[in-house]
DNA sequence: AAACTCGTCAACCGCAAGTAC
DNA sequence: CGTACTTGCGGTTGACGAGTT
């Protein structure tokens, strides 16, 4: 098929926007609305391509954008949402009013990711990175510990396999669009697991990650853009600290669609609410008041 | 003071879904 | 129904400033 460039490269300016250009774009959109982005630059008298204008508007000029450092609560929310949504920055941004996907992505890559690594947490899977040497040395002293570890893994796999069968899951590779089904099934696994013999309710199972990590390449499938791959449930579930309340709480407006998206369900069959409180309680992912400068709330000046 | 390294983030690129024709 | 176009998304780049040697 093929497609031409989004804009004529000749005579199209690139690079940083000048205040004059910002002014033109803002004034035009406030008067006319964005309309067709492709024709906007011409109509607004800008030597830019429509894509560049759209990006500039959505990431910088939009009036509802909240600029400045991320608060501690925002940071924790991002971590929690990322553990569920993976690198779906736009989905995460949708739950953080005033923040753009680009901003969140940058903040993740420059701050949060490093902090998680520092704290021994895999930023991709959100699982604690295991110190294999200590496990092995303890296994040498106490061989039964290894046995119980593997038994636990087997039981976990069996449970999730049976759950998958009971829900008549189509073959992952043959149903690339089953993302939502998989997400919807997480709570079933959580509920059953939390009442099972080997996991209590303080260690609910969560999807390790919705993308990017595949211990078994043959059993992954791709999502939108073919850049996201799924870890099959029986391999992709890790124990996580309890991020939710058991009691019935009110949904937090900052994450209005999360329960709908993930189908999170509480052990008592009510929806598990993803509240800010629960987000803030994520101390395991961010012990202490953080080394993060985000609490300083310094407004950026541009 | 200069050179170098590192961190940050705005902006670009390419891909794919959605939509219009 | 097929093709072309638009829009949205995520990954990546590179300019720039701050910190360090």
Coordinates of C-alpha atoms (C1' of nucleotides) in Angstrom, one line a residue:
Chain A
X1 CA 0.0 0.0 0.0
X2 CA 2.5 2.6 1.2
X3 CA 1.8 6.0 2.3
X4 CA 3.4 9.3 1.6
X5 CA 4.9 11.4 4.3
X6 CA 2.5 13.1 6.7
X7 CA 3.6 16.4 5.3
X8 CA 5.6 17.9 2.5
X9 CA 9.1 17.9 3.9
X10 CA 10.1 20.9 1.9
X11 CA 9.4 24.2 3.6
X12 CA 8.2 22.5 6.8
X13 CA 9.9 23.7 9.9
X14 CA 11.1 21.3 12.5
X15 CA 12.6 21.6 15.9
X16 CA 11.6 23.7 18.9
X17 CA 8.6 25.9 18.7
X18 CA 9.0 29.6 19.0
X19 CA 6.6 31.7 21.1
X20 CA 5.3 33.2 17.9
X21 CA 4.4 29.8 16.6
X22 CA 2.8 28.9 19.8
X23 CA 0.8 32.0 19.7
X24 CA -0.4 31.4 16.2
X25 CA -1.4 27.8 17.0
X26 CA -3.1 28.7 20.2
X27 CA -5.0 31.6 18.8
X28 CA -6.1 29.6 15.8
X29 CA -7.4 26.6 17.8
X30 CA -9.1 28.8 20.3
X31 CA -11.0 30.6 17.5
X32 CA -11.5 27.7 15.0
X33 CA -10.9 24.5 16.9
X34 CA -8.3 22.1 15.6
X35 CA -10.5 20.8 12.9
X36 CA -8.4 18.9 10.4
X37 CA -4.8 18.8 11.7
X38 CA -3.4 18.4 8.2
X39 CA -4.9 21.6 6.9
X40 CA -4.5 23.5 10.2
X41 CA -0.9 24.7 9.6
X42 CA -1.8 26.2 6.3
X43 CA -4.9 27.9 7.7
X44 CA -3.1 29.1 10.8
X45 CA -0.1 30.4 8.8
X46 CA 2.4 27.9 10.3
X47 CA 5.3 26.3 8.5
X48 CA 4.8 23.1 10.4
X49 CA 3.2 19.8 9.6
X50 CA -0.1 18.9 11.1
X51 CA 1.3 16.2 13.2
X52 CA 3.8 18.6 14.8
X53 CA 0.9 21.0 15.5
X54 CA -1.2 18.3 17.1
X55 CA 1.7 17.2 19.2
X56 CA 2.5 20.7 20.3
X57 CA -1.1 21.4 21.2
X58 CA -1.8 18.1 23.0
X59 CA 1.5 18.0 24.9
X60 CA 2.2 21.6 25.6
X61 CA -0.3 24.3 24.7
X62 CA -3.6 22.7 25.8
X63 CA -5.0 24.9 28.6
X64 CA -5.9 22.0 30.9
X65 CA -2.3 20.8 31.1
X66 CA -0.9 20.7 34.6
X67 CA 2.8 21.5 34.4
X68 CA 5.5 21.0 37.0
X69 CA 6.8 18.3 39.1
X70 CA 4.8 15.1 39.7
X71 CA 3.4 14.8 43.2
X72 CA 4.1 11.8 45.3
X73 CA 0.5 10.7 44.8
X74 CA 0.8 11.0 41.0
X75 CA 4.0 9.1 41.1
X76 CA 2.5 6.2 43.0
X77 CA -0.6 6.2 40.8
X78 CA 1.7 5.9 37.7
X79 CA 3.5 3.0 39.2
X80 CA 0.3 1.2 40.1
X81 CA -1.3 1.9 36.8
X82 CA 1.8 0.8 35.0
X83 CA 1.8 -2.5 36.8
X84 CA -1.7 -3.1 35.4
X85 CA -1.5 -1.3 32.0
X86 CA 2.1 -1.6 31.1
X87 CA 3.5 0.9 28.7
X88 CA 0.1 2.1 27.6
X89 CA 1.0 5.7 28.4
X90 CA -2.1 7.2 26.9
X91 CA -4.3 5.0 29.1
X92 CA -2.3 6.0 32.1
X93 CA -2.5 9.6 31.2
X94 CA -6.2 9.3 30.9
X95 CA -6.3 8.6 34.6
X96 CA -4.1 11.5 35.6
X97 CA -5.9 14.7 34.8
X98 CA -3.7 17.4 33.3
X99 CA -0.8 15.0 32.5
X100 CA 0.0 14.0 29.0
X101 CA 1.2 10.6 27.9
X102 CA 4.5 12.0 26.7
X103 CA 5.1 13.6 30.1
X104 CA 4.3 10.5 31.9
X105 CA 6.4 8.4 29.6
X106 CA 9.4 10.7 30.1
X107 CA 8.9 10.8 33.8
X108 CA 8.8 7.0 33.9
X109 CA 11.9 6.6 31.9
X110 CA 13.9 9.2 33.7
X111 CA 12.7 8.9 37.3
X112 CA 10.4 6.1 38.3
X113 CA 12.2 3.4 36.3
X114 CA 15.5 4.1 37.9
X115 CA 14.0 4.3 41.3
X116 CA 12.3 1.0 41.0
X117 CA 15.5 -0.6 39.8
X118 CA 17.4 1.0 42.8
X119 CA 14.8 -0.6 45.1
X120 CA 15.2 -4.0 43.5
X121 CA 12.0 -3.9 41.6
X122 CA 11.8 -4.9 37.9
X123 CA 10.2 -1.9 36.2
X124 CA 8.8 -4.1 33.5
X125 CA 7.2 -6.9 35.6
X126 CA 7.0 -4.9 38.9
X127 CA 8.2 -8.1 40.6
X128 CA 10.9 -7.9 43.1
X129 CA 14.2 -8.9 41.6
X130 CA 15.3 -12.1 43.2
X131 CA 18.7 -12.4 44.7
X132 CA 19.5 -15.8 43.2
X133 CA 22.7 -16.2 45.1
X134 CA 21.0 -15.8 48.4
X135 CA 18.3 -18.3 47.3
X136 CA 20.9 -20.8 46.2
X137 CA 23.0 -20.4 49.3
X138 CA 19.9 -20.9 51.5
X139 CA 19.0 -23.8 49.4
X140 CA 22.3 -25.4 50.1
X141 CA 21.8 -25.1 53.8
X142 CA 18.2 -26.1 53.6
X143 CA 17.4 -28.1 50.4
X144 CA 13.7 -28.4 51.3
X145 CA 13.3 -24.7 50.7
X146 CA 13.9 -25.2 47.0
X147 CA 11.3 -28.0 46.9
X148 CA 8.7 -25.8 48.5
X149 CA 9.4 -23.0 46.1
X150 CA 8.9 -25.2 43.1
X151 CA 5.8 -26.8 44.6
X152 CA 4.4 -23.4 45.1
X153 CA 5.0 -22.5 41.5
X154 CA 3.4 -25.7 40.3
X155 CA 0.3 -25.2 42.4
X156 CA 0.0 -21.6 41.2
X157 CA 0.3 -22.8 37.6
X158 CA -2.2 -25.5 38.1
X159 CA -4.7 -23.1 39.6
X160 CA -4.5 -20.6 36.8
X161 CA -4.5 -23.3 34.2
X162 CA -7.8 -24.7 35.5
X163 CA -9.2 -21.2 35.7
X164 CA -8.3 -20.6 32.1
X165 CA -9.9 -23.9 31.1
X166 CA -13.0 -23.1 33.0
X167 CA -13.3 -19.8 31.3
X168 CA -12.8 -21.5 27.9
X169 CA -10.0 -19.1 26.8
X170 CA -9.3 -19.2 23.1
X171 CA -5.8 -20.0 22.1
X172 CA -3.8 -16.8 22.6
X173 CA -2.0 -16.9 19.4
X174 CA -5.2 -17.4 17.4
X175 CA -7.0 -14.5 19.1
X176 CA -4.8 -11.5 19.2
X177 CA -7.7 -9.2 20.1
X178 CA -8.5 -11.0 23.3
X179 CA -6.6 -8.5 25.4
X180 CA -9.7 -7.4 27.2
X181 CA -10.8 -11.0 27.9
X182 CA -7.5 -11.6 29.5
X183 CA -7.7 -8.5 31.6
X184 CA -11.2 -9.4 32.6
X185 CA -10.1 -12.8 33.8
X186 CA -7.5 -11.4 36.1
X187 CA -9.9 -10.9 39.0
X188 CA -11.1 -14.5 38.8
X189 CA -7.6 -15.6 39.2
X190 CA -7.1 -13.2 42.0
X191 CA -10.2 -14.2 43.9
X192 CA -9.6 -17.9 43.6
X193 CA -6.0 -17.5 44.4
X194 CA -6.6 -15.4 47.4
X195 CA -8.9 -18.1 48.9
X196 CA -6.6 -20.9 47.9
X197 CA -4.4 -22.9 50.2
X198 CA -1.1 -21.2 49.4
X199 CA -1.9 -17.5 49.1
X200 CA -3.7 -15.4 51.6
X201 CA -5.5 -12.2 50.9
X202 CA -2.6 -10.0 51.5
X203 CA -0.9 -11.4 48.5
X204 CA -3.3 -11.1 45.6
X205 CA -2.1 -12.0 42.2
X206 CA -1.7 -9.4 39.6
X207 CA -0.8 -9.5 36.0
X208 CA 3.0 -9.3 36.0
X209 CA 2.9 -7.1 33.0
X210 CA 0.8 -6.8 29.9
X211 CA 3.6 -6.5 27.6
X212 CA 7.2 -6.7 26.8
X213 CA 8.1 -9.7 28.9
X214 CA 7.9 -13.1 27.5
X215 CA 9.6 -16.1 29.0
X216 CA 8.1 -18.1 26.2
X217 CA 8.0 -16.4 22.9
X218 CA 5.9 -19.0 21.2
X219 CA 3.0 -18.4 23.5
X220 CA 2.8 -14.6 23.4
X221 CA 0.6 -12.6 21.1
X222 CA 0.6 -9.1 20.1
X223 CA -1.7 -6.3 20.8
X224 CA -2.2 -3.0 19.1
X225 CA 0.8 -1.9 17.1
X226 CA 2.2 -5.4 17.6
X227 CA 4.5 -4.0 20.2
X228 CA 2.7 -5.4 23.1
X229 CA 2.9 -9.0 24.0
X230 CA 1.2 -10.9 26.7
X231 CA 2.6 -13.2 29.2
X232 CA 0.2 -16.2 29.6
X233 CA -1.4 -16.2 33.0
X234 CA 0.2 -19.2 34.3
X235 CA 3.5 -17.7 33.7
X236 CA 2.8 -14.0 34.1
X237 CA 1.3 -13.8 37.6
X238 CA 3.4 -12.6 40.4
X239 CA 2.5 -12.0 44.0
X240 CA 2.1 -8.4 44.8
X241 CA 1.5 -6.5 48.0
X242 CA -2.1 -5.7 48.7
X243 CA -3.0 -2.5 46.8
X244 CA -6.8 -2.6 47.4
X245 CA -9.2 -2.2 50.1
X246 CA -11.4 -5.1 51.1
X247 CA -14.2 -2.8 52.3
X248 CA -16.5 -1.1 49.9
X249 CA -15.0 2.3 49.1
X250 CA -16.0 4.9 46.6
X251 CA -14.2 5.1 43.4
X252 CA -11.6 7.7 43.0
X253 CA -12.3 10.2 40.3
X254 CA -8.7 10.2 39.2
X255 CA -9.1 6.6 38.1
X256 CA -12.7 6.5 37.0
X257 CA -12.5 3.7 34.5
X258 CA -10.0 1.4 36.1
X259 CA -12.4 -1.1 37.6
X260 CA -14.2 -1.1 34.3
X261 CA -11.0 -1.7 32.4
X262 CA -9.5 -4.3 34.6
X263 CA -12.6 -5.9 36.0
X264 CA -10.9 -5.9 39.4
X265 CA -13.1 -7.7 41.8
X266 CA -12.8 -8.0 45.5
X267 CA -12.7 -11.3 47.2
X268 CA -16.2 -10.7 48.5
X269 CA -17.5 -10.4 44.9
X270 CA -17.8 -6.6 45.0
X271 CA -15.7 -4.6 42.7
X272 CA -12.2 -4.0 44.1
X273 CA -11.9 -0.2 44.1
X274 CA -8.7 1.3 43.0
X275 CA -8.6 4.3 45.2
X276 CA -5.9 6.9 45.8
X277 CA -5.6 5.6 49.3
X278 CA -4.7 2.2 48.0
X279 CA -2.3 3.8 45.6
X280 CA -0.6 5.7 48.3
X281 CA -0.3 2.6 50.4
X282 CA 2.1 1.1 47.8
X283 CA 5.0 1.4 50.0
X284 CA 6.7 -1.7 48.8
X285 CA 7.2 -0.1 45.4
X286 CA 8.5 3.1 46.8
X287 CA 9.8 2.7 50.3
X288 CA 10.2 5.9 52.3
X289 CA 9.6 9.4 51.3
X290 CA 11.6 8.7 48.2
X291 CA 14.7 10.3 46.9
X292 CA 12.4 11.7 44.3
X293 CA 12.4 15.5 43.9
X294 CA 8.8 15.3 42.9
X295 CA 7.6 16.5 46.2
X296 CA 9.2 19.8 45.8
X297 CA 6.5 21.0 43.4
X298 CA 8.6 23.4 41.6
X299 CA 6.8 25.0 38.7
X300 CA 8.6 24.8 35.5
X301 CA 9.0 28.0 33.6
X302 CA 9.0 27.9 29.8
Chain B
dA1 C1' 37.8 27.9 33.2
dA2 C1' 37.4 24.3 30.1
dA3 C1' 36.1 19.7 29.0
dC4 C1' 33.4 16.1 29.8
dT5 C1' 29.4 13.4 31.5
dC6 C1' 24.9 12.8 32.8
dG7 C1' 19.9 13.8 33.2
dT8 C1' 15.9 15.8 31.4
dC9 C1' 12.3 16.5 28.2
dA10 C1' 10.4 18.5 23.8
dA11 C1' 9.9 16.8 19.5
dC12 C1' 10.3 13.5 15.8
dC13 C1' 9.5 9.1 13.6
dG14 C1' 7.2 5.1 12.1
dC15 C1' 3.5 2.0 12.7
dA16 C1' -1.2 0.7 13.1
dA17 C1' -6.2 1.6 14.0
dG18 C1' -9.9 4.2 12.6
dT19 C1' -12.5 6.6 9.2
dA20 C1' -13.9 8.6 4.8
dC21 C1' -14.6 8.0 0.1
Chain C
dC1 C1' -14.8 -3.9 -0.4
dG2 C1' -10.5 -1.7 -1.2
dT3 C1' -7.8 2.3 -0.9
dA4 C1' -6.2 6.6 0.8
dC5 C1' -6.1 9.6 4.4
dT6 C1' -6.2 11.0 9.4
dT7 C1' -5.4 10.3 14.0
dG8 C1' -3.3 8.4 18.0
dC9 C1' 0.3 5.9 20.1
dG10 C1' 4.8 4.3 21.8
dG11 C1' 9.7 4.3 21.1
dT12 C1' 13.6 7.1 20.2
dT13 C1' 16.5 11.1 19.4
dG14 C1' 19.0 15.1 20.3
dA15 C1' 19.5 19.7 22.2
dC16 C1' 20.3 21.8 26.3
dG17 C1' 21.4 22.7 31.1
dA18 C1' 23.5 21.1 35.4
dG19 C1' 26.9 18.8 37.7
dT20 C1' 31.5 16.9 38.0
dT21 C1' 36.4 16.3 37.1

